């Protein structure tokens, strides 16, 4: 299951992140993974800039109720802004199961792409997700986000005009099993949409089921 959310960032936030990126240095994206031959992109280089933009992106994610309800985030890797210019792409791959964060390892359950470029400003660059025999192409408005399982085969198609700029991060979820995560999300959506129409006693019973499953399936603090 994957999730698309429009309007994660305000237009002012998109403009500010792009302003910072415009005045910052980008380097070969393989600096973070030298052996990855599929990766052909650029990423921010200055640690102070990376930290400042990461905080803005995490703040936006965590204030978004739809994101929290879908991802059940336990750990969010510091997002990094990456750029694709003409001729650049990222070949078909799954994301790594574990990632180093300082002295700790985090498990990557959900991959997250925040779009920062107007889709009309570049050609190509679609996020191509393979779901069995179905191929999904995603190219969202600036300020939008897409979330998808990190073990999904996906790629970024070659950019042929302009620049595709995105913020990329990974989430360790409190709900490890993706099927359980989807069931909880759907149950929470039903409760949110129909709860006020239900008999109060039945709504309380539904809440008990929600909280019971969350306690049963959640890991960590």
GROMACS .gro file of C-alpha atoms in nm:
model
  221
    1UNK     CA    1   0.000   0.000   0.000
    2UNK     CA    2   0.125   0.347  -0.079
    3UNK     CA    3  -0.010   0.688   0.011
    4UNK     CA    4  -0.011   1.020  -0.174
    5UNK     CA    5  -0.073   1.342   0.022
    6UNK     CA    6  -0.098   1.681  -0.142
    7UNK     CA    7  -0.027   2.005   0.041
    8UNK     CA    8   0.221   1.867   0.294
    9UNK     CA    9   0.426   2.185   0.251
   10UNK     CA   10   0.289   2.536   0.209
   11UNK     CA   11   0.394   2.731  -0.100
   12UNK     CA   12   0.609   2.947   0.128
   13UNK     CA   13   0.786   2.641   0.265
   14UNK     CA   14   0.848   2.504  -0.084
   15UNK     CA   15   0.992   2.840  -0.191
   16UNK     CA   16   1.216   2.858   0.118
   17UNK     CA   17   1.352   2.504   0.071
   18UNK     CA   18   1.423   2.575  -0.295
   19UNK     CA   19   1.586   2.906  -0.207
   20UNK     CA   20   1.820   2.726   0.033
   21UNK     CA   21   1.894   2.458  -0.226
   22UNK     CA   22   1.959   2.717  -0.499
   23UNK     CA   23   2.233   2.876  -0.290
   24UNK     CA   24   2.387   2.548  -0.172
   25UNK     CA   25   2.638   2.302  -0.316
   26UNK     CA   26   2.522   1.971  -0.463
   27UNK     CA   27   2.756   1.672  -0.506
   28UNK     CA   28   2.734   1.332  -0.672
   29UNK     CA   29   2.462   1.135  -0.493
   30UNK     CA   30   2.684   0.829  -0.478
   31UNK     CA   31   2.888   0.998  -0.204
   32UNK     CA   32   2.652   0.824   0.038
   33UNK     CA   33   2.669   0.489  -0.145
   34UNK     CA   34   2.977   0.469  -0.373
   35UNK     CA   35   2.901   0.118  -0.498
   36UNK     CA   36   2.547   0.193  -0.616
   37UNK     CA   37   2.572   0.196  -0.996
   38UNK     CA   38   2.197   0.258  -1.037
   39UNK     CA   39   2.215   0.596  -0.863
   40UNK     CA   40   2.264   0.896  -1.091
   41UNK     CA   41   2.163   1.210  -0.907
   42UNK     CA   42   2.293   1.496  -0.693
   43UNK     CA   43   2.244   1.570  -0.325
   44UNK     CA   44   2.316   1.850  -0.081
   45UNK     CA   45   2.665   1.847   0.068
   46UNK     CA   46   2.692   2.100   0.353
   47UNK     CA   47   2.597   1.929   0.685
   48UNK     CA   48   2.453   2.252   0.826
   49UNK     CA   49   2.228   2.297   0.521
   50UNK     CA   50   2.124   1.931   0.533
   51UNK     CA   51   2.035   1.966   0.902
   52UNK     CA   52   1.835   2.286   0.848
   53UNK     CA   53   1.633   2.150   0.555
   54UNK     CA   54   1.584   1.813   0.728
   55UNK     CA   55   1.427   1.981   1.031
   56UNK     CA   56   1.183   2.172   0.809
   57UNK     CA   57   1.079   1.855   0.627
   58UNK     CA   58   1.040   1.647   0.944
   59UNK     CA   59   0.835   1.923   1.107
   60UNK     CA   60   0.603   1.924   0.805
   61UNK     CA   61   0.566   1.545   0.811
   62UNK     CA   62   0.494   1.528   1.183
   63UNK     CA   63   0.229   1.800   1.179
   64UNK     CA   64   0.042   1.608   0.905
   65UNK     CA   65  -0.222   1.387   1.068
   66UNK     CA   66  -0.267   1.178   0.753
   67UNK     CA   67   0.106   1.101   0.749
   68UNK     CA   68   0.108   1.004   1.117
   69UNK     CA   69  -0.200   0.784   1.080
   70UNK     CA   70  -0.057   0.607   0.777
   71UNK     CA   71   0.307   0.562   0.878
   72UNK     CA   72   0.289   0.526   1.259
   73UNK     CA   73   0.642   0.677   1.263
   74UNK     CA   74   0.888   0.564   1.530
   75UNK     CA   75   1.207   0.695   1.368
   76UNK     CA   76   1.246   0.928   1.068
   77UNK     CA   77   1.584   0.945   0.898
   78UNK     CA   78   1.700   1.304   0.835
   79UNK     CA   79   1.559   1.390   0.491
   80UNK     CA   80   1.806   1.500   0.227
   81UNK     CA   81   1.728   1.710  -0.079
   82UNK     CA   82   1.832   1.546  -0.405
   83UNK     CA   83   1.829   1.678  -0.760
   84UNK     CA   84   1.800   1.515  -1.103
   85UNK     CA   85   1.914   1.712  -1.406
   86UNK     CA   86   1.891   1.614  -1.774
   87UNK     CA   87   2.033   1.266  -1.828
   88UNK     CA   88   2.006   1.167  -1.460
   89UNK     CA   89   1.795   0.881  -1.326
   90UNK     CA   90   1.788   0.615  -1.055
   91UNK     CA   91   1.763   0.258  -1.181
   92UNK     CA   92   1.530  -0.012  -1.050
   93UNK     CA   93   1.603  -0.102  -0.687
   94UNK     CA   94   1.457  -0.173  -0.343
   95UNK     CA   95   1.576   0.042  -0.055
   96UNK     CA   96   1.811  -0.096   0.209
   97UNK     CA   97   1.648  -0.283   0.497
   98UNK     CA   98   1.859  -0.106   0.761
   99UNK     CA   99   2.027   0.234   0.768
  100UNK     CA  100   2.294   0.374   0.998
  101UNK     CA  101   2.187   0.674   1.205
  102UNK     CA  102   2.482   0.780   1.414
  103UNK     CA  103   2.566   0.481   1.630
  104UNK     CA  104   2.227   0.318   1.582
  105UNK     CA  105   2.058   0.122   1.307
  106UNK     CA  106   1.708   0.203   1.192
  107UNK     CA  107   1.486  -0.032   0.995
  108UNK     CA  108   1.347   0.123   0.677
  109UNK     CA  109   0.981   0.024   0.652
  110UNK     CA  110   0.850   0.315   0.446
  111UNK     CA  111   1.024   0.526   0.182
  112UNK     CA  112   0.914   0.887   0.149
  113UNK     CA  113   0.952   1.134  -0.139
  114UNK     CA  114   0.856   1.500  -0.091
  115UNK     CA  115   0.825   1.683  -0.423
  116UNK     CA  116   0.983   2.029  -0.439
  117UNK     CA  117   0.971   2.107  -0.813
  118UNK     CA  118   0.671   2.219  -1.018
  119UNK     CA  119   0.597   1.913  -1.235
  120UNK     CA  120   0.559   2.140  -1.540
  121UNK     CA  121   0.918   2.260  -1.496
  122UNK     CA  122   1.075   1.927  -1.592
  123UNK     CA  123   1.015   1.633  -1.825
  124UNK     CA  124   1.061   1.272  -1.721
  125UNK     CA  125   1.163   1.207  -1.363
  126UNK     CA  126   0.853   1.007  -1.271
  127UNK     CA  127   0.876   0.785  -0.966
  128UNK     CA  128   0.806   0.441  -1.114
  129UNK     CA  129   0.679   0.188  -0.858
  130UNK     CA  130   0.635  -0.178  -0.955
  131UNK     CA  131   0.341  -0.346  -0.782
  132UNK     CA  132   0.347  -0.701  -0.913
  133UNK     CA  133   0.233  -0.677  -1.274
  134UNK     CA  134   0.112  -0.318  -1.226
  135UNK     CA  135   0.338  -0.018  -1.286
  136UNK     CA  136   0.254   0.310  -1.113
  137UNK     CA  137   0.402   0.641  -1.232
  138UNK     CA  138   0.397   0.927  -0.981
  139UNK     CA  139   0.479   1.292  -1.048
  140UNK     CA  140   0.312   1.516  -0.791
  141UNK     CA  141   0.277   1.892  -0.737
  142UNK     CA  142   0.544   2.072  -0.537
  143UNK     CA  143   0.475   2.034  -0.165
  144UNK     CA  144   0.321   1.688  -0.203
  145UNK     CA  145   0.451   1.360  -0.060
  146UNK     CA  146   0.427   0.993  -0.155
  147UNK     CA  147   0.489   0.706   0.088
  148UNK     CA  148   0.554   0.349  -0.023
  149UNK     CA  149   0.700   0.026   0.123
  150UNK     CA  150   1.081   0.037   0.121
  151UNK     CA  151   1.104  -0.318  -0.015
  152UNK     CA  152   0.905  -0.219  -0.325
  153UNK     CA  153   1.096  -0.223  -0.652
  154UNK     CA  154   1.104   0.135  -0.778
  155UNK     CA  155   1.305   0.373  -0.992
  156UNK     CA  156   1.322   0.736  -1.102
  157UNK     CA  157   1.289   0.773  -1.476
  158UNK     CA  158   1.544   0.979  -1.666
  159UNK     CA  159   1.495   1.355  -1.658
  160UNK     CA  160   1.508   1.497  -2.010
  161UNK     CA  161   1.440   1.868  -1.933
  162UNK     CA  162   1.468   2.093  -1.632
  163UNK     CA  163   1.540   1.974  -1.277
  164UNK     CA  164   1.354   1.732  -1.054
  165UNK     CA  165   1.416   1.827  -0.691
  166UNK     CA  166   1.281   1.620  -0.401
  167UNK     CA  167   1.333   1.555  -0.031
  168UNK     CA  168   1.398   1.189   0.041
  169UNK     CA  169   1.371   1.007   0.372
  170UNK     CA  170   1.290   0.671   0.530
  171UNK     CA  171   1.065   0.580   0.820
  172UNK     CA  172   1.083   0.307   1.079
  173UNK     CA  173   0.722   0.238   1.172
  174UNK     CA  174   0.587   0.136   1.511
  175UNK     CA  175   0.384  -0.122   1.318
  176UNK     CA  176   0.639  -0.354   1.155
  177UNK     CA  177   0.401  -0.574   0.955
  178UNK     CA  178   0.274  -0.377   0.653
  179UNK     CA  179  -0.054  -0.572   0.643
  180UNK     CA  180  -0.122  -0.485   1.007
  181UNK     CA  181  -0.029  -0.124   0.936
  182UNK     CA  182  -0.278  -0.110   0.648
  183UNK     CA  183  -0.554  -0.269   0.859
  184UNK     CA  184  -0.499  -0.017   1.139
  185UNK     CA  185  -0.498   0.272   0.894
  186UNK     CA  186  -0.827   0.158   0.738
  187UNK     CA  187  -0.984   0.100   1.080
  188UNK     CA  188  -0.877   0.446   1.193
  189UNK     CA  189  -1.016   0.601   0.874
  190UNK     CA  190  -1.354   0.432   0.927
  191UNK     CA  191  -1.360   0.549   1.289
  192UNK     CA  192  -1.277   0.905   1.183
  193UNK     CA  193  -1.533   0.915   0.902
  194UNK     CA  194  -1.821   0.726   1.064
  195UNK     CA  195  -1.757   0.748   1.438
  196UNK     CA  196  -1.987   1.045   1.500
  197UNK     CA  197  -2.270   0.866   1.318
  198UNK     CA  198  -2.244   0.559   1.541
  199UNK     CA  199  -2.417   0.483   1.864
  200UNK     CA  200  -2.179   0.608   2.135
  201UNK     CA  201  -2.149   0.267   2.300
  202UNK     CA  202  -2.055   0.105   1.969
  203UNK     CA  203  -1.807   0.382   1.896
  204UNK     CA  204  -1.638   0.323   2.232
  205UNK     CA  205  -1.620  -0.050   2.154
  206UNK     CA  206  -1.459   0.034   1.818
  207UNK     CA  207  -1.203   0.254   1.996
  208UNK     CA  208  -1.123  -0.036   2.230
  209UNK     CA  209  -1.049  -0.256   1.927
  210UNK     CA  210  -0.830   0.017   1.775
  211UNK     CA  211  -0.627   0.065   2.093
  212UNK     CA  212  -0.603  -0.309   2.155
  213UNK     CA  213  -0.462  -0.380   1.810
  214UNK     CA  214  -0.222  -0.086   1.839
  215UNK     CA  215  -0.089  -0.222   2.169
  216UNK     CA  216  -0.067  -0.573   2.026
  217UNK     CA  217   0.116  -0.482   1.707
  218UNK     CA  218   0.326  -0.178   1.802
  219UNK     CA  219   0.694  -0.205   1.889
  220UNK     CA  220   0.926   0.032   2.073
  221UNK     CA  221   0.853   0.348   2.265
   0.00000   0.00000   0.00000
